Structures are given as structure tokens and as C-alpha cells.
XYZ file of C-alpha atoms in Angstrom:
312
model
C -0.005 -0.064 0.029
C 2.802 2.366 0.906
C 4.482 1.621 -2.295
C 1.636 2.442 -4.182
C 1.216 5.928 -2.611
C 4.985 6.649 -3.276
C 4.455 5.534 -6.742
C 1.452 7.848 -7.207
C 3.363 10.845 -5.786
C 6.212 10.166 -8.222
C 3.883 9.861 -11.146
C 1.942 13.160 -10.069
C 5.349 15.016 -9.797
C 6.518 13.809 -13.156
C 2.945 14.731 -14.676
C 3.128 18.188 -13.134
C 6.584 18.971 -14.221
C 5.940 17.933 -17.858
C 2.675 19.958 -17.800
C 4.671 23.078 -16.644
C 7.026 22.408 -19.559
C 4.199 22.410 -21.760
C 2.974 25.657 -20.604
C 6.256 27.493 -20.517
C 7.392 26.033 -23.956
C 4.153 27.538 -25.368
C 4.310 30.972 -23.683
C 8.276 31.402 -24.188
C 8.801 29.635 -27.605
C 5.995 28.658 -29.671
C 3.794 31.839 -28.994
C 6.671 34.477 -29.666
C 8.884 32.633 -32.064
C 6.320 30.755 -34.145
C 2.802 32.405 -33.909
C 3.805 35.941 -33.606
C 6.598 35.867 -36.391
C 5.208 33.250 -38.758
C 1.604 33.041 -38.258
C -0.953 30.362 -37.106
C -0.174 27.666 -39.576
C 3.572 27.359 -38.454
C 2.345 27.588 -34.883
C -0.065 24.863 -35.162
C 2.623 22.583 -36.376
C 5.025 23.534 -33.761
C 2.129 22.632 -31.107
C 1.592 19.434 -32.700
C 5.260 18.390 -32.497
C 5.423 19.522 -29.133
C 2.414 17.734 -27.911
C 3.703 14.413 -29.368
C 7.202 14.942 -28.254
C 6.272 15.647 -24.367
C 3.971 12.664 -24.534
C 6.635 10.340 -25.530
C 8.985 11.953 -23.164
C 6.604 11.315 -20.208
C 6.312 7.574 -21.220
C 10.276 7.148 -21.628
C 10.677 8.873 -18.106
C 9.254 5.934 -16.423
C 5.607 7.290 -16.009
C 4.201 4.553 -18.180
C 5.695 1.652 -16.094
C 4.842 3.408 -12.964
C 1.106 3.735 -14.030
C 1.022 -0.032 -14.891
C 2.596 -0.988 -11.585
C 0.100 0.881 -9.664
C -2.615 -0.571 -11.639
C -1.445 -4.151 -10.969
C -0.910 -3.140 -7.283
C -4.756 -2.286 -6.938
C -6.091 -4.810 -9.144
C -7.384 -2.127 -11.449
C -7.531 -4.186 -14.834
C -5.198 -4.701 -17.568
C -2.244 -2.602 -18.513
C -2.672 0.668 -20.566
C -1.185 0.296 -24.088
C 1.675 2.566 -24.924
C -0.664 4.067 -27.766
C -3.347 4.933 -25.224
C -0.895 6.261 -22.825
C 0.578 8.764 -25.449
C -2.984 9.728 -26.687
C -4.041 10.512 -23.092
C -1.113 12.738 -22.595
C -1.704 14.428 -25.924
C -5.017 15.453 -24.811
C -3.748 16.520 -21.417
C -1.022 18.726 -22.757
C -3.477 20.156 -25.413
C -5.702 21.406 -22.759
C -2.881 23.137 -20.923
C -1.582 24.533 -24.286
C -5.128 25.972 -24.772
C -5.288 27.495 -21.429
C -1.718 29.150 -21.741
C -2.799 30.519 -25.139
C -5.981 32.138 -23.713
C -3.755 33.438 -20.887
C -1.470 35.094 -23.425
C -4.251 36.132 -25.823
C -6.136 38.074 -22.762
C -2.874 39.574 -21.587
C -2.007 40.853 -24.952
C -5.477 42.286 -25.539
C -5.407 44.054 -22.138
C -1.855 45.461 -23.028
C -3.055 46.711 -26.433
C -5.980 48.412 -24.776
C -3.674 50.138 -22.124
C -1.321 51.121 -24.925
C -4.223 52.472 -26.834
C -5.474 54.345 -23.801
C -2.055 55.663 -23.141
C -1.743 56.843 -26.793
C -4.905 58.683 -26.576
C -3.972 60.335 -23.289
C -0.707 61.468 -24.810
C -2.556 62.720 -28.055
C -5.290 64.361 -25.840
C -2.418 66.288 -23.908
C -0.643 67.199 -26.972
C -3.727 68.735 -28.367
C -4.406 70.630 -25.122
C -0.964 72.025 -25.259
C -1.296 72.962 -28.774
C -4.439 74.950 -27.788
C -2.802 76.643 -25.013
C 0.198 77.520 -27.164
C -2.156 79.368 -29.398
C -3.414 81.350 -26.580
C -0.234 82.923 -25.304
C 1.128 84.280 -28.764
C -2.364 85.760 -29.527
C -2.517 87.553 -26.253
C 0.871 88.701 -26.452
C 0.535 90.191 -29.911
C -2.446 92.248 -28.910
C -0.905 93.493 -25.366
C 2.585 94.129 -26.967
C 0.621 96.338 -29.758
C -1.121 98.359 -27.110
C 1.915 98.930 -24.998
C 3.750 100.117 -28.172
C 1.119 102.427 -28.901
C 1.262 104.011 -25.579
C 5.052 103.966 -25.554
C 4.973 106.206 -28.780
C 2.780 108.613 -26.974
C 5.285 108.357 -23.950
C 2.040 107.675 -21.942
C 2.743 107.013 -18.120
C 0.701 103.851 -18.266
C 3.000 102.108 -20.573
C 5.449 100.946 -17.668
C 2.561 99.785 -15.550
C 1.027 97.759 -18.538
C 4.477 96.238 -18.908
C 4.429 95.056 -15.263
C 0.838 93.643 -15.576
C 1.830 91.985 -18.781
C 4.968 90.487 -17.049
C 2.590 89.069 -14.307
C 0.150 87.454 -16.795
C 3.064 85.852 -18.860
C 4.477 84.467 -15.718
C 1.117 82.773 -15.024
C 0.650 81.557 -18.623
C 4.329 80.087 -18.767
C 4.411 78.439 -15.328
C 0.781 77.723 -14.592
C -0.678 77.009 -17.985
C 1.336 73.751 -18.187
C -0.576 72.182 -15.177
C -3.666 70.091 -15.594
C -5.300 72.093 -12.880
C -4.645 75.351 -10.861
C -6.607 77.081 -8.067
C -9.816 78.670 -9.251
C -8.693 81.806 -7.240
C -5.355 82.123 -9.277
C -7.289 81.787 -12.543
C -9.701 84.615 -11.389
C -6.572 86.798 -10.523
C -5.364 86.184 -14.145
C -8.721 87.491 -15.298
C -8.435 90.647 -13.059
C -4.801 91.350 -14.182
C -6.186 91.096 -17.777
C -9.000 93.338 -17.228
C -6.717 95.861 -15.488
C -4.337 95.632 -18.302
C -7.100 96.467 -20.686
C -8.305 99.492 -18.635
C -4.768 100.870 -18.579
C -5.095 101.358 -22.576
C -7.247 104.266 -21.780
C -10.034 103.286 -24.160
C -12.628 105.579 -25.188
C -15.828 104.946 -23.305
C -14.014 102.719 -20.785
C -16.684 103.769 -18.245
C -18.772 101.385 -20.336
C -16.692 98.434 -19.132
C -18.550 96.731 -16.125
C -17.315 93.733 -14.366
C -18.247 91.951 -11.211
C -16.538 89.050 -9.614
C -18.423 87.481 -6.612
C -18.511 84.056 -4.775
C -16.302 81.841 -2.989
C -13.235 80.687 -5.188
C -11.116 79.068 -2.419
C -10.536 75.275 -2.225
C -11.597 74.908 -6.012
C -9.568 73.864 -8.951
C -10.080 74.382 -12.715
C -8.062 73.631 -15.975
C -5.855 76.662 -16.567
C -6.375 79.264 -19.319
C -10.067 78.197 -19.965
C -11.981 81.467 -18.736
C -9.474 83.969 -20.246
C -10.751 83.080 -23.746
C -14.203 84.286 -22.937
C -12.862 87.516 -21.312
C -10.405 88.395 -24.332
C -13.324 87.550 -26.744
C -15.340 90.235 -25.188
C -12.617 92.874 -25.236
C -11.503 91.986 -28.749
C -14.898 92.028 -30.537
C -16.658 94.837 -28.520
C -17.157 98.202 -30.174
C -16.493 100.237 -26.986
C -13.713 102.101 -28.820
C -15.895 103.316 -31.688
C -19.448 103.433 -30.513
C -20.658 105.908 -28.001
C -23.210 103.574 -26.814
C -21.175 100.532 -26.821
C -20.478 98.384 -23.586
C -18.856 95.330 -22.258
C -20.248 93.455 -19.366
C -18.423 90.794 -17.348
C -19.963 88.482 -14.630
C -18.218 85.712 -12.872
C -19.796 84.048 -9.793
C -19.772 80.786 -7.862
C -22.684 78.778 -6.407
C -21.296 75.800 -4.615
C -19.362 73.816 -7.181
C -21.019 75.593 -10.069
C -18.897 78.277 -11.702
C -20.840 80.739 -14.131
C -18.922 83.285 -16.484
C -21.200 85.600 -18.552
C -20.067 88.228 -20.991
C -22.220 90.599 -23.007
C -20.765 93.114 -25.439
C -22.101 95.368 -28.217
C -20.347 94.879 -31.715
C -20.167 96.024 -35.193
C -22.185 93.358 -37.216
C -19.785 93.229 -40.077
C -16.714 92.780 -37.778
C -18.281 90.082 -35.640
C -16.490 86.673 -36.306
C -15.917 83.759 -34.299
C -12.266 83.941 -33.105
C -9.528 81.526 -32.143
C -10.432 82.082 -28.423
C -13.911 80.650 -28.452
C -12.923 77.881 -30.694
C -9.956 76.886 -28.092
C -12.569 77.234 -25.438
C -15.068 74.757 -27.025
C -12.191 72.234 -27.770
C -10.729 72.265 -24.353
C -14.253 71.997 -22.680
C -14.913 68.782 -24.703
C -11.596 67.389 -23.937
C -11.607 68.076 -20.173
C -15.331 68.699 -19.135
C -17.318 66.783 -21.691
C -20.323 66.202 -19.578
C -19.993 68.937 -17.010
C -20.421 72.195 -18.796
C -22.880 74.327 -20.678
C -21.870 76.971 -23.092
C -24.304 79.201 -24.812
C -23.168 81.684 -27.573
C -25.734 83.869 -29.242
C -26.026 87.527 -30.768
C -29.185 89.461 -30.806
C -29.850 93.115 -31.309
C -26.100 93.640 -31.854
C -25.319 92.334 -28.435
C -23.127 89.335 -28.408
C -23.527 87.149 -25.369
C -21.433 84.195 -24.030
C -22.516 82.081 -20.902
C -20.378 79.326 -19.613
C -21.706 77.140 -16.700
C -19.133 74.782 -15.391
C -19.589 72.009 -12.644
C -16.233 71.850 -10.818
C -15.165 68.506 -8.843
């Protein structure tokens, strides 16, 4: 009885070792060397050769004799023929080859999904950086033109405008590259921008009204979103050419809801959809696809932009 137990243990150990060999040969040799390189036909031939070779190796390892000795010891019928022994092991190895193949297949599928997701994220970040890079030169071009005009007139506001512009550019360069910034910092950027515009000494500048209210602490937002709306209002308003022109800016929070509203008069022939609002729409779709509402309309020569954004 004890002899049969030890024989069964030896038999199981040999079987386990050969099954492990089948799995690792498939994962390390057959799949990468044959399937990936040469295709399924060559892989199937390789699998068939492996199955038959391992089955004969098991038989010649002494497992066939151990199995028959155990059968005789417990009186379990006639000896198993060599053919049936090999066939039985071909089936066993086939099962483990299939399991290891499925393991490889699903792992590869998962890796491809992760690579596709990473590629998508990388592409998204590249697109967002491209959008942000369009904002800075556009804004810088307009501001430098204004400072240049004042410097020609030797206006006292020119040095102050340079200081304000320096603060804004510092924010664009160092904060604009982050995924999120403090909402309070973004609001400060807008206030600096408005002050910079007021320093231009526009005609009818008393027609520029802005109100910023609410609790902006402990809130985060993607950088350089809101400045698009404010810049669009200044760029396309006709406050410099029309006596009754105006620009109104309202920014407020209610809980986690941020609302930005601009209204400005404009000359109909001059009103075009600029790069600022185009960038804004693209960035919102990327970063807040289900958390924003953007309404843009013009009626009675008043252009209105209203953004409602749910912040995390």
C-alpha cells in the first residue's frame, strides 16, 4: 500500500513537471517565435510536434511503467497500451496549451487596450498643449501692440502695462502647463487682464463693467479656460468706436457651479468667431465633456457668451 502511495506521488510529480514544461514552452517559445513571427499555420505545426514529443518523453521517463505498476498493485484491470498512454497525454497537454494560449491572448489584448488608452491620453495632452500655445502668442501680440502705441505717446501707463503683462505671462508660462490650478489664481489672471485692458485708456472705458463674486477658495479648474471668454469680449466689442457700446463681465460661483457671462455690443460686419472661443469649445470637450454648458448667441447687436461649469 505504501509503495503505491509513493509511486502515485512520483507519477504526479512527473506529470506536473511535464505540464509546466508544456505551458512554458508555449508561452516562451511557440507563441513568440512561431505564432507572432510566422502565423497560425506554423504555430499549429509547432504545437503538434511539442504535444507528441512531450507525450513520448513522459512515457520514456518511467511514468508509463509506474502507471502500470500501480494498476497491478490495486488490481485495476489490464495494463494501458503505449498508444493509449501517449494519446491520453496528448489530450492533457493540449488542454494546458489552450489554457496558456488564452492567458497570453487576454494579456495581450489588455496590453493593447492600455497602450491605446495611453496613446489617446498622450494625444489629448498634445492637443491641449497645442491649444494653450495658441492662446499665449495671440494674447501677447495684442498686448504688445497696445504697449507700443502708448510708448510712442510717452504715456505714463506704458510701464504699468509692462508690469501687468509680465505677471500675466508668468502665469501663462508656469501655471498654464499644469492640468489644474486654483480657481482663485485663474480669477486673479482675469482681473489682471481686465486691469491691463483698462490701462489702455480706451474710449468709453466707463462702459466696461465687471463683477466677480463668490467663494473661489478650495476649487480647482483647468488653466487658461476662462481667459478665452474675457479676451473675446474685449477683442470684438465696439466700445472704442461706438458711443453707446458696452462690455459686461460677470463671474460667480454657487457651490461647485461656476458661471462666466459676458455681453458686449459689436459692429455686425466685424463680428467673427475668433480663435479664443474655438479653443474654449475644444478644451471643454476634452476636459469637461459632460460637466459644462456653453451658450453663444447674438441678438440686437449684443453678443452674449455664458459658460456654466461644474467643478469637482
